[in-house]
Every structure is written in structure tokens, then in C-alpha cells.
PDB file of C-alpha atoms in Angstrom:
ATOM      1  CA  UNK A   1      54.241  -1.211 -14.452  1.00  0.00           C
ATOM      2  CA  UNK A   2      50.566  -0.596 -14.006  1.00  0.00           C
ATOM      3  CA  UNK A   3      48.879  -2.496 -10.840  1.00  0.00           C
ATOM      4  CA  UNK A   4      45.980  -4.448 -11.003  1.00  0.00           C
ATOM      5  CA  UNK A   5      42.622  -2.919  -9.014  1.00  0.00           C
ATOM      6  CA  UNK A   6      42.506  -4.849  -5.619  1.00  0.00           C
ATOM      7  CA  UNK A   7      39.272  -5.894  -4.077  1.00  0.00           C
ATOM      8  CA  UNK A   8      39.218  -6.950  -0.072  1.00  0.00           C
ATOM      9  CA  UNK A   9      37.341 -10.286   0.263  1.00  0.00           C
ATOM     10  CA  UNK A  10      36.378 -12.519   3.826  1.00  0.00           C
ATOM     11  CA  UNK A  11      38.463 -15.590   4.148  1.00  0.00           C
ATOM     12  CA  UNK A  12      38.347 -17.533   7.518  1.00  0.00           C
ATOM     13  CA  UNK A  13      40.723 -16.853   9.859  1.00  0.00           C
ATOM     14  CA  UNK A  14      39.611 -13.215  10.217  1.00  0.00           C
ATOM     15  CA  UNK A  15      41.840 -12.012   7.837  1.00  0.00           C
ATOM     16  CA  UNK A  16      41.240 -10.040   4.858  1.00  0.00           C
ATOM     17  CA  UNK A  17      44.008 -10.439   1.548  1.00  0.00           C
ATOM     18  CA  UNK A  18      43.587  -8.026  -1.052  1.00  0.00           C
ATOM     19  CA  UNK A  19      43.723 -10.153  -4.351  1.00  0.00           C
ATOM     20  CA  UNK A  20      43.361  -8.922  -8.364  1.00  0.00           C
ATOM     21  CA  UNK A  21      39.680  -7.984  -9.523  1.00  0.00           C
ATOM     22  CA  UNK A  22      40.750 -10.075 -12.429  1.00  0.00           C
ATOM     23  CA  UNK A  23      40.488 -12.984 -10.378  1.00  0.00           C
ATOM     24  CA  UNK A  24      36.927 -12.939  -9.227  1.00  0.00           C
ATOM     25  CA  UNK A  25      34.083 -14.549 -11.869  1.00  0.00           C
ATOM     26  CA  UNK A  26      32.180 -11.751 -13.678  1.00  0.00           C
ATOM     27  CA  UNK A  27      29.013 -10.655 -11.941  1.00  0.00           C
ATOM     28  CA  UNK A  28      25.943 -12.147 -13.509  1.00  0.00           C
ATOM     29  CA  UNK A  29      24.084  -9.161 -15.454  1.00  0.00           C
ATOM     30  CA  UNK A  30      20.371 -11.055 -15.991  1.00  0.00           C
ATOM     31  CA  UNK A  31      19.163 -11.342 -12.251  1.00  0.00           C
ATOM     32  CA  UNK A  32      15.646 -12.413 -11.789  1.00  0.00           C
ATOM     33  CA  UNK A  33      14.223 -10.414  -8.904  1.00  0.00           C
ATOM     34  CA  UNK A  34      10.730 -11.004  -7.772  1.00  0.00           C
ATOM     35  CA  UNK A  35       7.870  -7.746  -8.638  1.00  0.00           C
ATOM     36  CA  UNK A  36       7.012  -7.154  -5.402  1.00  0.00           C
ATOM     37  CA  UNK A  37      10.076  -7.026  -3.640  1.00  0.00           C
ATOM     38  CA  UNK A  38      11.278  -4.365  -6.616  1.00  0.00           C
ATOM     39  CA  UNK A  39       8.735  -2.287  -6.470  1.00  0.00           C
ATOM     40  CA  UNK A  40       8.676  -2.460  -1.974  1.00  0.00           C
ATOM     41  CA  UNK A  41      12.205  -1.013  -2.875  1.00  0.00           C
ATOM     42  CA  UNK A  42      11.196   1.599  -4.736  1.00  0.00           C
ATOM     43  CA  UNK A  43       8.628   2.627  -2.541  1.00  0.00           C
ATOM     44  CA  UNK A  44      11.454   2.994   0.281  1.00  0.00           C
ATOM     45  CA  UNK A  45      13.572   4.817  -2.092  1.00  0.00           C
ATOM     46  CA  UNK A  46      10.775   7.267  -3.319  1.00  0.00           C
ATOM     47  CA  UNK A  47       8.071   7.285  -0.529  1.00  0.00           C
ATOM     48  CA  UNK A  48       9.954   7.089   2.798  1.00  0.00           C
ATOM     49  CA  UNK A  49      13.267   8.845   1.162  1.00  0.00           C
ATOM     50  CA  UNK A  50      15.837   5.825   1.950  1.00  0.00           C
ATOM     51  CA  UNK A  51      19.425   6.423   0.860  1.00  0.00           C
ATOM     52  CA  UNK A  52      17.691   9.698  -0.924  1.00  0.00           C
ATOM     53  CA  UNK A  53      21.097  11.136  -0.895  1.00  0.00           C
ATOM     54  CA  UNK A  54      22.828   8.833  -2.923  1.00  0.00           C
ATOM     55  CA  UNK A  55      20.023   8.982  -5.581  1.00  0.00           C
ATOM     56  CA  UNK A  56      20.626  10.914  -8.507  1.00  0.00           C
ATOM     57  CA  UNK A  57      18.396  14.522  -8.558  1.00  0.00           C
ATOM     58  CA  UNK A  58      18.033  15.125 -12.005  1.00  0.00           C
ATOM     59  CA  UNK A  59      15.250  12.785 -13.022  1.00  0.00           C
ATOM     60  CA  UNK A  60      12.592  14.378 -14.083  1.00  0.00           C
ATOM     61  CA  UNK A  61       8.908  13.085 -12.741  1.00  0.00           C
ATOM     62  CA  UNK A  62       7.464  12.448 -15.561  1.00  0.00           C
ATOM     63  CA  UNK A  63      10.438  10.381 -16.731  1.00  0.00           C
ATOM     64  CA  UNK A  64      10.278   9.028 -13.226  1.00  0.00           C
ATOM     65  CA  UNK A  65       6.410   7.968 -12.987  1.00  0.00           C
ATOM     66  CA  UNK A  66       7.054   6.114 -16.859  1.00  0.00           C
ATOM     67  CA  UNK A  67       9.439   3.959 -15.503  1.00  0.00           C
ATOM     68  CA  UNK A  68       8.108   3.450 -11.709  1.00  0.00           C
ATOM     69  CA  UNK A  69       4.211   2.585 -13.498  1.00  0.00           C
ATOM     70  CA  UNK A  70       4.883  -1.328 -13.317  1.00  0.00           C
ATOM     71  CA  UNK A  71       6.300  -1.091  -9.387  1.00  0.00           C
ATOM     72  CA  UNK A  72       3.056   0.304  -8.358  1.00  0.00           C
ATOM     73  CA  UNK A  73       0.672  -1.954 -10.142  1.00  0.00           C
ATOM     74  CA  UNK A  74       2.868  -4.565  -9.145  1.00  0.00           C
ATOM     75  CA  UNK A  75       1.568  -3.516  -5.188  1.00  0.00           C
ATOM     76  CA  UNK A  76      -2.090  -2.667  -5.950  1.00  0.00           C
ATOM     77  CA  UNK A  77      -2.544  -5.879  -6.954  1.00  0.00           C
ATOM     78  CA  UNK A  78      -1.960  -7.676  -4.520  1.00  0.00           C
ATOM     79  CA  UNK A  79      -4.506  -8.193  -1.936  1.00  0.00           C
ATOM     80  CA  UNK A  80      -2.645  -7.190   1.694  1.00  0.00           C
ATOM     81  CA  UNK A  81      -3.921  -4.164   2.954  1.00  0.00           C
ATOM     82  CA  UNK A  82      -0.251  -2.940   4.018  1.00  0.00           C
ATOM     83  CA  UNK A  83       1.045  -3.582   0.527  1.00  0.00           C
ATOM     84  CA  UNK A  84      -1.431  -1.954  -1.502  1.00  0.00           C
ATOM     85  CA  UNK A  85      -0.888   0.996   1.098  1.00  0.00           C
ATOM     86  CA  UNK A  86       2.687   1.382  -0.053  1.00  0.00           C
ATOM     87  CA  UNK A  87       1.550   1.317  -3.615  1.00  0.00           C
ATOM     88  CA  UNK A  88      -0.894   3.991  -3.066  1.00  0.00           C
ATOM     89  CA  UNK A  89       1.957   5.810  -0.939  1.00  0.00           C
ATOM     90  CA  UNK A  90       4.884   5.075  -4.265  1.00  0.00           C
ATOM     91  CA  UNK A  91       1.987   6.373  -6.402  1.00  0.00           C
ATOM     92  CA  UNK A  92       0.975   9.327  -4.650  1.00  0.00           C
ATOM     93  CA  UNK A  93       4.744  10.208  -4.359  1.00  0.00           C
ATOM     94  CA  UNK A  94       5.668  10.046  -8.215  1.00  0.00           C
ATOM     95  CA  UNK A  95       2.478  11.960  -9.124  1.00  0.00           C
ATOM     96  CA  UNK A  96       3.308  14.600  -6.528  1.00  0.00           C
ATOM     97  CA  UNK A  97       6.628  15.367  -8.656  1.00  0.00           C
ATOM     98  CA  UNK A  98       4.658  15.498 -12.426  1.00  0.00           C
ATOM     99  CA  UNK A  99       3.593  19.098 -13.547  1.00  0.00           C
ATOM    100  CA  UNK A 100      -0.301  19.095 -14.258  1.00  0.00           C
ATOM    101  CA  UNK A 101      -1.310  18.631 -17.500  1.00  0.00           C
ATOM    102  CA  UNK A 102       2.657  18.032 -18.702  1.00  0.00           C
ATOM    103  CA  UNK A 103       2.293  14.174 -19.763  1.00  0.00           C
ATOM    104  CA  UNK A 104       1.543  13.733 -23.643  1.00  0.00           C
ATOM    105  CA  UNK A 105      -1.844  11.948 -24.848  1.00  0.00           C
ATOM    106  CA  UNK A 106       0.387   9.317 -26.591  1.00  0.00           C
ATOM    107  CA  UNK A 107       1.851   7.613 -23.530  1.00  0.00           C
ATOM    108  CA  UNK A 108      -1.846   6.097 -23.370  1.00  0.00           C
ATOM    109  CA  UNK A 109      -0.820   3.773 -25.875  1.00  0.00           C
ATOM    110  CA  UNK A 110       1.098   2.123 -22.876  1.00  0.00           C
ATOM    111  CA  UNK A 111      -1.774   0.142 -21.775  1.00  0.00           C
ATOM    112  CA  UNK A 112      -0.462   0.509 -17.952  1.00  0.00           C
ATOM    113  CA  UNK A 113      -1.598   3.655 -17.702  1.00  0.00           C
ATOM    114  CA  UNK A 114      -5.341   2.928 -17.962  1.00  0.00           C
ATOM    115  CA  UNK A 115      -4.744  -0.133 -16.125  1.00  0.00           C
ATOM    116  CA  UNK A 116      -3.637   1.820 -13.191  1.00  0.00           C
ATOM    117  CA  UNK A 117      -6.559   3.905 -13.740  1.00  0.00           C
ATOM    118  CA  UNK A 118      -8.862   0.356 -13.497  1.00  0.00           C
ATOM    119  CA  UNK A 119      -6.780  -0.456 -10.545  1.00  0.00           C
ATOM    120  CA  UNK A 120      -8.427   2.644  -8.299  1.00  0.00           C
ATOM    121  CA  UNK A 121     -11.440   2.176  -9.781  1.00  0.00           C
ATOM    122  CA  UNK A 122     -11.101  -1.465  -8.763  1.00  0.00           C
ATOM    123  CA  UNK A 123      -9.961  -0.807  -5.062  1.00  0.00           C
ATOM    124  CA  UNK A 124     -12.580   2.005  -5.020  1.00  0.00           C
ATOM    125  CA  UNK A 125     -15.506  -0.227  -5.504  1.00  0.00           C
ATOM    126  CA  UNK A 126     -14.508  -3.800  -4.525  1.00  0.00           C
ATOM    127  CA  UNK A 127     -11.384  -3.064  -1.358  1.00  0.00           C
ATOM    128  CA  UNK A 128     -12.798  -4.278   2.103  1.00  0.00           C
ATOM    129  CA  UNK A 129     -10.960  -1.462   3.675  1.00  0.00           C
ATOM    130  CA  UNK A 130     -12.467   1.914   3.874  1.00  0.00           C
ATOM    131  CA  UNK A 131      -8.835   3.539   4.367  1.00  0.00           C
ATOM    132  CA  UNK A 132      -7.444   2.304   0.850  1.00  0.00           C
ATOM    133  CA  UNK A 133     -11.494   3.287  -0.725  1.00  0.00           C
ATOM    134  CA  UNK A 134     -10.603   6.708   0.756  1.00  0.00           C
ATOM    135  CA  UNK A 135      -7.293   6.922  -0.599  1.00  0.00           C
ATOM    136  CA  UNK A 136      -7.374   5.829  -3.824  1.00  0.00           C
ATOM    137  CA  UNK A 137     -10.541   8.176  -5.041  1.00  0.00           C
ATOM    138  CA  UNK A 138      -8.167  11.506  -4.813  1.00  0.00           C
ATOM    139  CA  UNK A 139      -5.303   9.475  -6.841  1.00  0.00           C
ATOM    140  CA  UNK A 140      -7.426   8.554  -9.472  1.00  0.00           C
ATOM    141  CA  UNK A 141      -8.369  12.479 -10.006  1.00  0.00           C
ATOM    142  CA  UNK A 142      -4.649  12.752  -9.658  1.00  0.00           C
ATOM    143  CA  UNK A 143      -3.022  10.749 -12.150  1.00  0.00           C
ATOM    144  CA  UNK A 144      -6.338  11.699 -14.716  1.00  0.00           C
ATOM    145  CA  UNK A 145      -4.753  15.516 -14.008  1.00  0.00           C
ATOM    146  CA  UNK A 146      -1.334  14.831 -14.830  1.00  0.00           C
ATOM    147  CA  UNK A 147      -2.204  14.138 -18.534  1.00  0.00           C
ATOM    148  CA  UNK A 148      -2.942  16.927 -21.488  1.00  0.00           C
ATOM    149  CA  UNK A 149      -6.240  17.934 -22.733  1.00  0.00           C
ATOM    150  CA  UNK A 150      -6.323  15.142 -25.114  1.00  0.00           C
ATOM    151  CA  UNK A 151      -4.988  12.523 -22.648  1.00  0.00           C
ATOM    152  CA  UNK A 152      -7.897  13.259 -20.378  1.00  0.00           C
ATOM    153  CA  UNK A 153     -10.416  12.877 -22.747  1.00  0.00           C
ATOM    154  CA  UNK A 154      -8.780   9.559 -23.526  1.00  0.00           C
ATOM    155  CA  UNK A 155      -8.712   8.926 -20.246  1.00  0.00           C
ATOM    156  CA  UNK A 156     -12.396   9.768 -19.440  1.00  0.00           C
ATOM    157  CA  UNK A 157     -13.520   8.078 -22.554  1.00  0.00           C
ATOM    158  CA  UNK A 158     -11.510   4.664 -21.379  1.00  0.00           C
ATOM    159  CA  UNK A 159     -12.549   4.920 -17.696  1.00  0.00           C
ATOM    160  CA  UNK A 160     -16.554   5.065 -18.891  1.00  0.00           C
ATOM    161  CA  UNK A 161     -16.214   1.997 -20.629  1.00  0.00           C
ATOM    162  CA  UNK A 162     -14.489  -0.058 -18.133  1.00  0.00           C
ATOM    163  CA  UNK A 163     -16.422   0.647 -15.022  1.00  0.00           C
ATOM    164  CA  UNK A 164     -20.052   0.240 -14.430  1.00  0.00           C
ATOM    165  CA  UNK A 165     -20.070   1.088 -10.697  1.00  0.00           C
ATOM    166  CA  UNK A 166     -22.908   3.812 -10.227  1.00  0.00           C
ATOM    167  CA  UNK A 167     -20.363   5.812  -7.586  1.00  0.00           C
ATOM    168  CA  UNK A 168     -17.606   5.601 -10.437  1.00  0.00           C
ATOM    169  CA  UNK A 169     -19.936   7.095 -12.849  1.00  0.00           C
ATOM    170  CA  UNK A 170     -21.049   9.497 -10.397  1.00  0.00           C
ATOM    171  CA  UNK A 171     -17.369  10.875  -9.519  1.00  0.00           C
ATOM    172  CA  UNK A 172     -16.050  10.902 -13.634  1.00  0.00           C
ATOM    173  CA  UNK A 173     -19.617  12.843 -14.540  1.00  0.00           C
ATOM    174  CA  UNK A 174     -18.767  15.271 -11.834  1.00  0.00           C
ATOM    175  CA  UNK A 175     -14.764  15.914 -13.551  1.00  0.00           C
ATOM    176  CA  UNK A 176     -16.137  15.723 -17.058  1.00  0.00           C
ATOM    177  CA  UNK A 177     -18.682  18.573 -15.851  1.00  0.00           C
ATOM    178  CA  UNK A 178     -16.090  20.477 -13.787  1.00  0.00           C
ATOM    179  CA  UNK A 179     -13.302  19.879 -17.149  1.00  0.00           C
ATOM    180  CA  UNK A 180     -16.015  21.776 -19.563  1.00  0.00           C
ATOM    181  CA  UNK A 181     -16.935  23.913 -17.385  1.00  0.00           C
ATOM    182  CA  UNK A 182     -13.311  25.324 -17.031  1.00  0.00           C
ATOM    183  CA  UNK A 183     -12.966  25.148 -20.903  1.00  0.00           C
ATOM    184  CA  UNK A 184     -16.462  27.573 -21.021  1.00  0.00           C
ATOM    185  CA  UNK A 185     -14.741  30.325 -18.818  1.00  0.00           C
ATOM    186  CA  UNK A 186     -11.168  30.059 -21.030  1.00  0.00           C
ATOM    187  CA  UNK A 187     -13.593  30.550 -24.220  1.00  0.00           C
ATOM    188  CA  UNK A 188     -10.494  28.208 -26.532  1.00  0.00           C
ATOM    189  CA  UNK A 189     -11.074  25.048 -29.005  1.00  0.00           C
ATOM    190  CA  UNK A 190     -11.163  22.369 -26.631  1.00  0.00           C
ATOM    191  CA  UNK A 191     -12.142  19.132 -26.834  1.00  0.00           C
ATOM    192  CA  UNK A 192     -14.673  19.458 -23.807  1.00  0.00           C
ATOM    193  CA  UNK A 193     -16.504  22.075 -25.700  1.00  0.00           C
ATOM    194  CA  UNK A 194     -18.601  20.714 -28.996  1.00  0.00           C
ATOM    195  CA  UNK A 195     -20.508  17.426 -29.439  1.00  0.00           C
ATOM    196  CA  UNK A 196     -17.805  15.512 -28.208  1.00  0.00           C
ATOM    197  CA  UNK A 197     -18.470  15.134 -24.214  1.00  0.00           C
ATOM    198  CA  UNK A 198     -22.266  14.526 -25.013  1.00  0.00           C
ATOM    199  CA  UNK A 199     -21.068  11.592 -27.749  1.00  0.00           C
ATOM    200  CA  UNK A 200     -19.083   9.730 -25.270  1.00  0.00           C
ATOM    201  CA  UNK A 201     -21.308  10.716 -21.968  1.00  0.00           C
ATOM    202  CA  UNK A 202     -24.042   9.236 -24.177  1.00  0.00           C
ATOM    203  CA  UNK A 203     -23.731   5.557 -22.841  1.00  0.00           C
ATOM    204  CA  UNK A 204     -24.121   6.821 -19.074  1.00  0.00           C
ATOM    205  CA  UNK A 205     -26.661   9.301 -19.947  1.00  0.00           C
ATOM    206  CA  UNK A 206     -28.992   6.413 -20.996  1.00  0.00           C
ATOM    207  CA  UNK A 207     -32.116   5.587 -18.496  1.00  0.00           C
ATOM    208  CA  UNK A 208     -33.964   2.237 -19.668  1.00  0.00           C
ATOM    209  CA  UNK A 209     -36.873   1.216 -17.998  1.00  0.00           C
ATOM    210  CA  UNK A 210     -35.753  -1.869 -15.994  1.00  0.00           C
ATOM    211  CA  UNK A 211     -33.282   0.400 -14.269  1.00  0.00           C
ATOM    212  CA  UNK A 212     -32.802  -0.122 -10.603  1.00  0.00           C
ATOM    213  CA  UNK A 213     -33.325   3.335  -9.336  1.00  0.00           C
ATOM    214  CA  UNK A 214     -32.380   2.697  -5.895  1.00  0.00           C
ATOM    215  CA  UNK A 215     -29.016   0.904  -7.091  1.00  0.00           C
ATOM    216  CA  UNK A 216     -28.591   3.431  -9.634  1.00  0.00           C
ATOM    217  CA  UNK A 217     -29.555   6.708  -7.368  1.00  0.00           C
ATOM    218  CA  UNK A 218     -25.881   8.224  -7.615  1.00  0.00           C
ATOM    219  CA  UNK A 219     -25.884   8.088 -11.102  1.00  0.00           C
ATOM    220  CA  UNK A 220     -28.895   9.079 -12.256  1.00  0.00           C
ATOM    221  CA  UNK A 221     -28.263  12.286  -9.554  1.00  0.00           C
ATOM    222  CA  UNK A 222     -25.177  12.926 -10.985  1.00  0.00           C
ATOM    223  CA  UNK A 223     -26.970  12.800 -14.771  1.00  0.00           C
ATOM    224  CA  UNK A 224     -29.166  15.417 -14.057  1.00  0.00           C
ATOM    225  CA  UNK A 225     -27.202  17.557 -12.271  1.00  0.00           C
ATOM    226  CA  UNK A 226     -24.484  17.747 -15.213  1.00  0.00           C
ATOM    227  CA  UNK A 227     -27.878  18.639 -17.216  1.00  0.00           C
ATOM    228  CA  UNK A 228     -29.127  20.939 -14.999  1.00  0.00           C
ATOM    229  CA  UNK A 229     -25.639  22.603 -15.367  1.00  0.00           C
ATOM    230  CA  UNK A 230     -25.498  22.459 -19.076  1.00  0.00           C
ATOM    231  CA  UNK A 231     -28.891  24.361 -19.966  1.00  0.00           C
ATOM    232  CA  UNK A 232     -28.256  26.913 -17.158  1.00  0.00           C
ATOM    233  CA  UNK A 233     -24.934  27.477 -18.609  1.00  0.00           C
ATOM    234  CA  UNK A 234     -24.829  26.749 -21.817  1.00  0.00           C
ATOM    235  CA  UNK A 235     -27.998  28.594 -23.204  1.00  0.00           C
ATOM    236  CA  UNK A 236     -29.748  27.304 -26.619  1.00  0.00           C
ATOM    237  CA  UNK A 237     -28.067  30.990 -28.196  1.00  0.00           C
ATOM    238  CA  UNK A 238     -24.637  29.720 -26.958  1.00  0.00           C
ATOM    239  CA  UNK A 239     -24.888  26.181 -27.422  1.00  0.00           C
ATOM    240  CA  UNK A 240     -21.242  25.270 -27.435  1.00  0.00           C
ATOM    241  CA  UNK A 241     -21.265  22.100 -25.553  1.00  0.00           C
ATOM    242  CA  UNK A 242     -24.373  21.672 -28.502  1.00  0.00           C
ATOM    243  CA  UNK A 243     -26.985  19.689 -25.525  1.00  0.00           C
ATOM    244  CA  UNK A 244     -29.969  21.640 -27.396  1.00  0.00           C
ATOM    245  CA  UNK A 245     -30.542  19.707 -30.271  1.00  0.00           C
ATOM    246  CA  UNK A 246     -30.258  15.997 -28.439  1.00  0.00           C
ATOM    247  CA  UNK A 247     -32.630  17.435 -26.109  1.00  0.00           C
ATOM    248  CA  UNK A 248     -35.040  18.578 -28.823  1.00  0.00           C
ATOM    249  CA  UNK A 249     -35.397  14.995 -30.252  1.00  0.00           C
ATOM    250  CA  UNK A 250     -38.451  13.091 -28.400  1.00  0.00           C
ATOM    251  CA  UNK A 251     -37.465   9.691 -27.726  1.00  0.00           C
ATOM    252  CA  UNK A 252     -39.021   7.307 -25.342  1.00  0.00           C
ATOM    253  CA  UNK A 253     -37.617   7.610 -21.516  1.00  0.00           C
ATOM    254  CA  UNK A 254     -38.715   6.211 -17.931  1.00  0.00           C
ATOM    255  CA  UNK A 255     -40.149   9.858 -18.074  1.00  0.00           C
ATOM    256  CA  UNK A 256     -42.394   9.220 -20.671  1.00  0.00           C
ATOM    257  CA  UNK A 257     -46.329   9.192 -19.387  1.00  0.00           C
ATOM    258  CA  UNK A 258     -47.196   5.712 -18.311  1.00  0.00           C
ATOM    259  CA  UNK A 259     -49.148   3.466 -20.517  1.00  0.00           C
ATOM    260  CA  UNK A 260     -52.176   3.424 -20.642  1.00  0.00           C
ATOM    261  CA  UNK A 261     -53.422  -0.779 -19.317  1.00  0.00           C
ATOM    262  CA  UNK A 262     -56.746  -1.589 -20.631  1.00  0.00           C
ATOM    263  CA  UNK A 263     -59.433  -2.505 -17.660  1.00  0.00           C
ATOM    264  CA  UNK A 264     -62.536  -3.568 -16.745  1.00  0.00           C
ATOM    265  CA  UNK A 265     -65.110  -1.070 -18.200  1.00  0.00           C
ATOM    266  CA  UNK A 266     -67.428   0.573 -15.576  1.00  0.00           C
TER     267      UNK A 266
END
């Protein structure tokens, strides 16, 4: 007759019986595994290329960056400077394998997306170590990149809300101005071309008079130099990115002359 698959197994003495599979207990199937410790073993896997040779190659990376997204903001959260380092590492690895522009705008209904976008914002601004600063401004642009046309502009739109940081601002105006700019020289419908970057660039753009200059240099530099950029190339004849007609409307600004204080007569 058939025989039963045989499994060796450690018994003291040194010696080593083969007995029927059928008579071990069934391997338990939930196992609770803690997040950190997963997603340390997927950076060894994908990062440093352990047991790469038994993985399978046939994943695609954007398949491969969906289901790795929780392993990394599992390590950027944490506060060790070592750990987050392996989650910028894991994250710099699975973006490395995604085509530019190849992930669809509706994957940004998965919150974790954006969240990982907070997360570099986050370590850009707040991190006490200039190394993971460094690193995590050129992984931001990154994982913005990997998305289509319309998931940047999500993107953009949700990363302009969240952050307040005047060096944030600074670095998204400078993308948003470089992303229209490359949609000018293709000459297609895009949605950087039109009224729509002004509309959502409109809440940065603002200036109110109790503004901390000095706090607020980098932002207010990077304002006018997208504006500069915009009427130089964008003339009122063109107007595709359509800055003429906000610009026409007089409104009161820190530029306005200064009021005039009533005094002593002399």
C-alpha cells in the first residue's frame, strides 16, 4: 500500500526516529507576530538581499510596495535612529523597483499612502538626526513620483494641508512649479495646467499681516519665485496656468502702502 510521509524529529538520546506526519498536531495558522520584528524581516529580505534566492522573482514592485506599505511605517515610527534607518532603507528599496508615474490615483484611497507621505514630512521637520532629515527629503519626492498625474495632484493637494512647516512648503512649491512647468513644454490637458494649481496653492500663497517674516523667509521666497516663474512663462496672451486674472484683482496685502497714523499737527 501507499506509505505515510515521514518527518525526522529530536528525541533525547541523540537519536532521530522517523514517525507519520499524521501524528504531529496541526500547525497553528493565526500567529501573532509583533510589527516591528515583521517588517525588520522584510527589510533583510528586500534591503540587504537575505535568502534573495529563495524569494520568488516575479512580483512586480508595485504589487510589492502595496503590500510592504505597513512594514515601513511600522519602522518610521518608531523613534530609534537605527530603526527608522532600515525603514528609510526597506522604503527606498521598494520604490527603487516601481516604474515612475505607473501607480493609479485610486490607491490614495488607502490612507497609508499619505500617511507615509506625513511620516517624511514628520522626520523632515521634527527628527533630531540630520542623517534621517537628509534622507528622507529625496524619498518623499520619490514615492510623490511613483504615482500618475492625478495621484500627484492628490498627493500635493493632501501634503499642503497637513504640513505647515515653512521648509515643507518651500520644497512642495518648488515640485508643483517644476510639475507645470514640464506640463507647459508637453503642451497636453493636464491637471497642472488651468486654474487648478493656483486653487489649491491658494492657502500657501496667502501673506497676512502678522506673518513672521523671519520664520516664514523660505516660504514666502519660494512664493515669489513660483510667481516670478509664472508671469515670465506664462504670458497674459498664453495664460494657461490662468495667474493673470487673480493677479488683476486688488486686494489688501503686507504690500499694500502703510497706513497712514494720525499725529501731532506741526
Amino acid at each position: 500500500g501507499s506509505r505515510k510521509p515521514l518527518r525526522r524529529v529530536k528525541v533525547p538520546g541523540n537519536i532521530f526516529p522517523l514517525i507519520p506526519l499524521t501524528a504531529l498536531p496541526p500547525p497553528t495558522l493565526a500567529v501573532s507576530l509583533p510589527p516591528v520584528g515583521l517588517s525588520c524581516f522584510a527589510y533583510l529580505l528586500l534591503s540587504e538581499g537575505l535568502c534573495a534566492s529563495y524569494l520568488p522573482a516575479v512580483v512586480r514592485g508595485n504589487y510589492l510596495l502595496q503590500i510592504s506599505i505597513n512594514h515601513t511605517t511600522a519602522l518610521l515610527q518608531r523613534p530609534e535612529k537605527l530603526v527608522i534607518l532600515k525603514g528609510l532603507s526597506l522604503l527606498e528599496t521598494l520604490i527603487g523597483r516601481v516604474c515612475p508615474f505607473s501607480l493609479p490615483s485610486h490607491l490614495l484611497d488607502d490612507k497609508q499612502y499619505l500617511s507615509q507621505a506625513e511620516l517624511l514630512t514628520n522626520l523632515m521637520v521634527t527628527c533630531p538626526h540630520k542623517t534621517v532629515r537628509r534622507q528622507s527629503v529625496p524619498l518623499l519626492l520619490g514615492l510623490v513620483k511613483c504615482f500618475s498625474e492625478a495621484g500627484r495632484y492628490r498627493m500635493y493637494q493632501g501634503l499642503l494641508r497637513s504640513t505647515g512647516h515653512a521648509g515643507v512648503l518651500e520644497l512642495l512649491i518648488h515640485s508643483i512649479k517644476n510639475e507645470i512647468d514640464q506640463a507647459l513644454k508637453v503642451g497636453k490637458e493636464s491637471l497642472f495646467v488651468g486654474s487648478n494649481p493656483v486653487l489649491f496653492l491658494d492657502r500657501v500663497m496667502s501673506i497676512s499681516s502678522d506673518m513672521d517674516l523671519m520664520k516664514e523667509s523660505n516660504r514666502v521666497m519660494a512664493i515669489l519665485n513660483f510667481l516670478r516663474y509664472l508671469l515670465i512663462r506664462d504670458t497674459p496672451q498664453d495664460n494657461q496656468v490662468r495667474p493673470w486674472p487673480s493677479l488683476l484683482v486688488p486686494s489688501a496685502t503686507p504690500c499694500s502702502p502703510p497706513r497712514l497714523v494720525s499725529g501731532p499737527q506741526w
